């Protein structure tokens, strides 16, 4: 699947491959017969014997997910049909507009100012086996290690700004559907009734 490669410098090998658009986990295996600029084969296990077929393979793993980043206001009816949405900053759901979040979606908020201001409608038709999860982007328990730091950070109250609801009718609606949502930091949710 690798279509080409070049050494960018003596430590960096760049590899090209065709664009992949199927979600899932991928593994890339570099054979030990690849030579460095001095003509040495790989010695990944560091036993001083380069080029061992099994021990000296370099294996990289990555995952393609159906995830997007979101930061813009919603001014027309919108459906989030993604495995994950990472919200940068906060955005408004404008009055008269509806955001529908499909069951099973993980919504992660990237920082303490990050949240959703609901002036229109937010529909979260989660289901018990496919809940919608709203959480900090430091939370690796939902949707994996989105912030790509392993376990260096963990979620905490105040990580994200929460939901701001400005219409009482919506509060009633979300109260019902919230049974099917998991919210990391309940204290960050503010309920405004006008
Ligand atoms: Ca070796
Ligand atoms: Ca992490």
Tab-separated table of C-alpha atoms and ligand atoms in Angstrom:
chain	number	residue	atom	x	y	z
A	1	UNK	CA	0.000	0.000	0.000
A	2	UNK	CA	2.999	2.341	0.320
A	3	UNK	CA	3.424	4.147	-2.983
A	4	UNK	CA	6.684	5.924	-2.334
A	5	UNK	CA	9.142	7.121	0.251
A	6	UNK	CA	11.975	9.562	0.743
A	7	UNK	CA	14.422	10.388	3.493
A	8	UNK	CA	13.733	13.949	4.676
A	9	UNK	CA	16.880	13.857	6.774
A	10	UNK	CA	19.036	11.172	8.330
A	11	UNK	CA	16.377	10.447	10.978
A	12	UNK	CA	13.102	11.006	9.134
A	13	UNK	CA	11.630	8.684	6.556
A	14	UNK	CA	8.546	9.988	4.798
A	15	UNK	CA	6.175	7.499	3.243
A	16	UNK	CA	3.326	8.117	0.859
A	17	UNK	CA	0.267	5.992	0.395
A	18	UNK	CA	-3.041	6.285	-1.377
A	19	UNK	CA	-5.773	8.167	0.509
A	20	UNK	CA	-7.789	5.791	2.662
A	21	UNK	CA	-11.418	6.542	3.361
A	22	UNK	CA	-12.618	3.421	5.116
A	23	UNK	CA	-12.989	3.894	8.853
A	24	UNK	CA	-11.154	1.427	11.016
A	25	UNK	CA	-7.808	0.445	12.424
A	26	UNK	CA	-4.759	0.250	10.220
A	27	UNK	CA	-1.321	-1.167	10.772
A	28	UNK	CA	1.745	-0.321	8.781
A	29	UNK	CA	4.664	-2.723	8.933
A	30	UNK	CA	8.104	-1.696	7.783
A	31	UNK	CA	10.326	-4.617	6.952
A	32	UNK	CA	13.711	-4.807	8.637
A	33	UNK	CA	15.440	-4.845	5.266
A	34	UNK	CA	14.998	-1.070	4.946
A	35	UNK	CA	18.466	0.469	5.048
A	36	UNK	CA	19.480	3.655	6.753
A	37	UNK	CA	21.697	6.212	5.063
A	38	UNK	CA	24.750	4.188	6.088
A	39	UNK	CA	23.339	1.008	4.591
A	40	UNK	CA	22.415	-0.635	7.901
A	41	UNK	CA	19.202	-2.620	8.247
A	42	UNK	CA	16.794	-1.907	11.101
A	43	UNK	CA	17.540	-3.209	14.578
A	44	UNK	CA	14.251	-2.421	16.301
A	45	UNK	CA	14.766	-4.767	19.244
A	46	UNK	CA	18.240	-3.377	19.845
A	47	UNK	CA	19.968	-6.735	20.174
A	48	UNK	CA	22.804	-5.710	17.864
A	49	UNK	CA	21.642	-8.027	15.082
A	50	UNK	CA	20.044	-5.906	12.363
A	51	UNK	CA	17.576	-7.132	9.787
A	52	UNK	CA	15.844	-9.903	11.778
A	53	UNK	CA	12.623	-10.613	9.927
A	54	UNK	CA	10.310	-10.678	12.959
A	55	UNK	CA	12.137	-8.870	15.755
A	56	UNK	CA	13.264	-5.882	13.743
A	57	UNK	CA	10.049	-4.962	12.005
A	58	UNK	CA	8.796	-1.473	12.708
A	59	UNK	CA	5.044	-1.432	13.248
A	60	UNK	CA	2.953	1.735	13.287
A	61	UNK	CA	-0.737	1.656	14.092
A	62	UNK	CA	-3.307	4.311	13.436
A	63	UNK	CA	-7.030	4.627	13.236
A	64	UNK	CA	-9.228	6.449	10.777
A	65	UNK	CA	-12.446	7.543	12.345
A	66	UNK	CA	-15.456	9.321	10.996
A	67	UNK	CA	-14.679	12.412	13.071
A	68	UNK	CA	-14.942	16.093	12.371
A	69	UNK	CA	-14.042	19.355	14.106
A	70	UNK	CA	-16.818	21.871	14.621
A	71	UNK	CA	-16.692	25.549	15.514
A	72	UNK	CA	-19.284	27.370	13.418
A	73	UNK	CA	-22.769	28.463	14.387
A	74	UNK	CA	-25.685	26.364	13.241
A	75	UNK	CA	-28.138	28.489	11.299
A	76	UNK	CA	-29.906	25.820	9.266
A	77	UNK	CA	-31.252	22.452	10.367
A	78	UNK	CA	-28.242	20.185	10.754
A	79	UNK	CA	-27.748	16.501	11.509
A	80	UNK	CA	-24.517	15.256	13.011
A	81	UNK	CA	-24.049	11.794	11.583
A	82	UNK	CA	-20.491	11.130	12.696
A	83	UNK	CA	-18.763	8.790	15.105
A	84	UNK	CA	-17.165	11.785	16.810
A	85	UNK	CA	-17.417	15.553	16.753
A	86	UNK	CA	-14.723	17.639	18.433
A	87	UNK	CA	-16.078	21.066	19.315
A	88	UNK	CA	-13.550	23.886	19.220
A	89	UNK	CA	-14.668	26.954	21.146
A	90	UNK	CA	-18.383	27.499	21.562
A	91	UNK	CA	-21.059	27.847	18.946
A	92	UNK	CA	-24.715	28.830	18.787
A	93	UNK	CA	-27.655	26.856	17.551
A	94	UNK	CA	-29.569	29.816	16.185
A	95	UNK	CA	-33.192	30.453	17.026
A	96	UNK	CA	-35.372	28.459	14.653
A	97	UNK	CA	-32.599	25.997	13.782
A	98	UNK	CA	-32.279	22.415	14.946
A	99	UNK	CA	-29.164	20.392	15.585
A	100	UNK	CA	-29.849	16.668	15.710
A	101	UNK	CA	-27.094	14.458	17.086
A	102	UNK	CA	-27.407	10.853	15.909
A	103	UNK	CA	-27.350	8.036	18.498
A	104	UNK	CA	-23.870	6.769	19.251
A	105	UNK	CA	-22.118	10.060	18.561
A	106	UNK	CA	-19.293	11.088	20.891
A	107	UNK	CA	-19.055	14.864	21.241
A	108	UNK	CA	-15.827	16.090	22.798
A	109	UNK	CA	-15.218	19.675	23.865
A	110	UNK	CA	-11.695	20.901	23.404
A	111	UNK	CA	-11.278	23.463	26.189
A	112	UNK	CA	-12.954	25.238	29.091
A	113	UNK	CA	-14.650	27.791	26.840
A	114	UNK	CA	-15.998	25.104	24.583
A	115	UNK	CA	-19.741	24.502	24.645
A	116	UNK	CA	-23.058	24.761	22.873
A	117	UNK	CA	-25.431	27.716	23.267
A	118	UNK	CA	-28.870	26.459	22.400
A	119	UNK	CA	-31.081	29.278	21.191
A	120	UNK	CA	-32.953	27.001	18.786
A	121	UNK	CA	-33.390	23.262	19.228
A	122	UNK	CA	-31.013	20.503	20.235
A	123	UNK	CA	-32.303	17.005	19.600
A	124	UNK	CA	-30.401	14.146	21.162
A	125	UNK	CA	-32.319	10.943	20.421
A	126	UNK	CA	-29.827	8.682	22.141
A	127	UNK	CA	-30.655	5.048	22.770
A	128	UNK	CA	-29.571	2.846	25.683
A	129	UNK	CA	-27.203	0.816	23.528
A	130	UNK	CA	-26.096	3.852	21.518
A	131	UNK	CA	-25.998	6.832	23.873
A	132	UNK	CA	-24.793	10.222	22.827
A	133	UNK	CA	-21.794	11.059	24.974
A	134	UNK	CA	-20.745	14.628	25.651
A	135	UNK	CA	-17.455	14.935	27.432
A	136	UNK	CA	-14.086	16.565	27.736
A	137	UNK	CA	-11.627	15.893	24.991
A	138	UNK	CA	-9.274	14.665	27.675
A	139	UNK	CA	-11.641	11.772	28.300
A	140	UNK	CA	-10.114	8.734	26.589
A	141	UNK	CA	-12.832	6.368	27.825
A	142	UNK	CA	-15.165	7.567	25.069
A	143	UNK	CA	-13.977	7.359	21.495
A	144	UNK	CA	-10.329	6.722	22.349
A	145	UNK	CA	-7.339	8.972	22.797
A	146	UNK	CA	-8.606	11.926	20.784
A	147	UNK	CA	-6.057	14.360	22.182
A	148	UNK	CA	-3.261	11.954	21.279
A	149	UNK	CA	-1.407	12.244	24.565
A	150	UNK	CA	-2.040	8.739	25.870
A	151	UNK	CA	-2.920	8.987	29.553
A	152	UNK	CA	-0.900	12.146	30.215
A	153	UNK	CA	-4.122	14.102	30.853
A	154	UNK	CA	-7.384	13.031	32.444
A	155	UNK	CA	-10.801	14.682	32.368
A	156	UNK	CA	-11.813	16.988	35.199
A	157	UNK	CA	-14.750	19.234	36.064
A	158	UNK	CA	-14.471	22.543	34.239
A	159	UNK	CA	-12.779	21.041	31.187
A	160	UNK	CA	-15.619	22.300	29.023
A	161	UNK	CA	-18.222	25.005	29.279
A	162	UNK	CA	-21.323	22.846	28.917
A	163	UNK	CA	-24.686	23.401	27.401
A	164	UNK	CA	-26.446	26.712	27.734
A	165	UNK	CA	-30.172	26.500	27.169
A	166	UNK	CA	-32.151	29.661	26.708
A	167	UNK	CA	-35.672	28.344	26.211
A	168	UNK	CA	-37.700	26.562	28.855
A	169	UNK	CA	-39.350	24.263	26.334
A	170	UNK	CA	-35.969	22.903	25.375
A	171	UNK	CA	-35.082	22.199	28.949
A	172	UNK	CA	-38.115	19.960	29.183
A	173	UNK	CA	-37.146	18.184	26.004
A	174	UNK	CA	-33.560	17.621	27.057
A	175	UNK	CA	-34.584	16.460	30.499
A	176	UNK	CA	-36.304	13.553	28.845
A	177	UNK	CA	-33.554	12.661	26.456
A	178	UNK	CA	-30.787	13.293	28.937
A	179	UNK	CA	-31.532	9.919	30.424
A	180	UNK	CA	-29.726	8.519	27.450
A	181	UNK	CA	-26.757	10.826	27.622
A	182	UNK	CA	-23.623	10.598	29.659
A	183	UNK	CA	-22.251	13.954	30.653
A	184	UNK	CA	-18.882	14.018	32.286
A	185	UNK	CA	-19.212	17.208	34.223
A	186	UNK	CA	-22.743	17.920	35.323
A	187	UNK	CA	-21.629	20.963	37.237
A	188	UNK	CA	-20.612	22.598	33.995
A	189	UNK	CA	-24.172	22.487	32.678
A	190	UNK	CA	-26.086	25.686	33.207
A	191	UNK	CA	-29.807	25.730	32.776
A	192	UNK	CA	-31.245	29.134	31.979
A	193	UNK	CA	-34.980	29.498	31.972
A	194	UNK	CA	-36.395	32.585	30.343
B	1	LIG	CA1	17.695	-7.137	16.000
B	2	LIG	CA1	-5.545	11.230	26.146
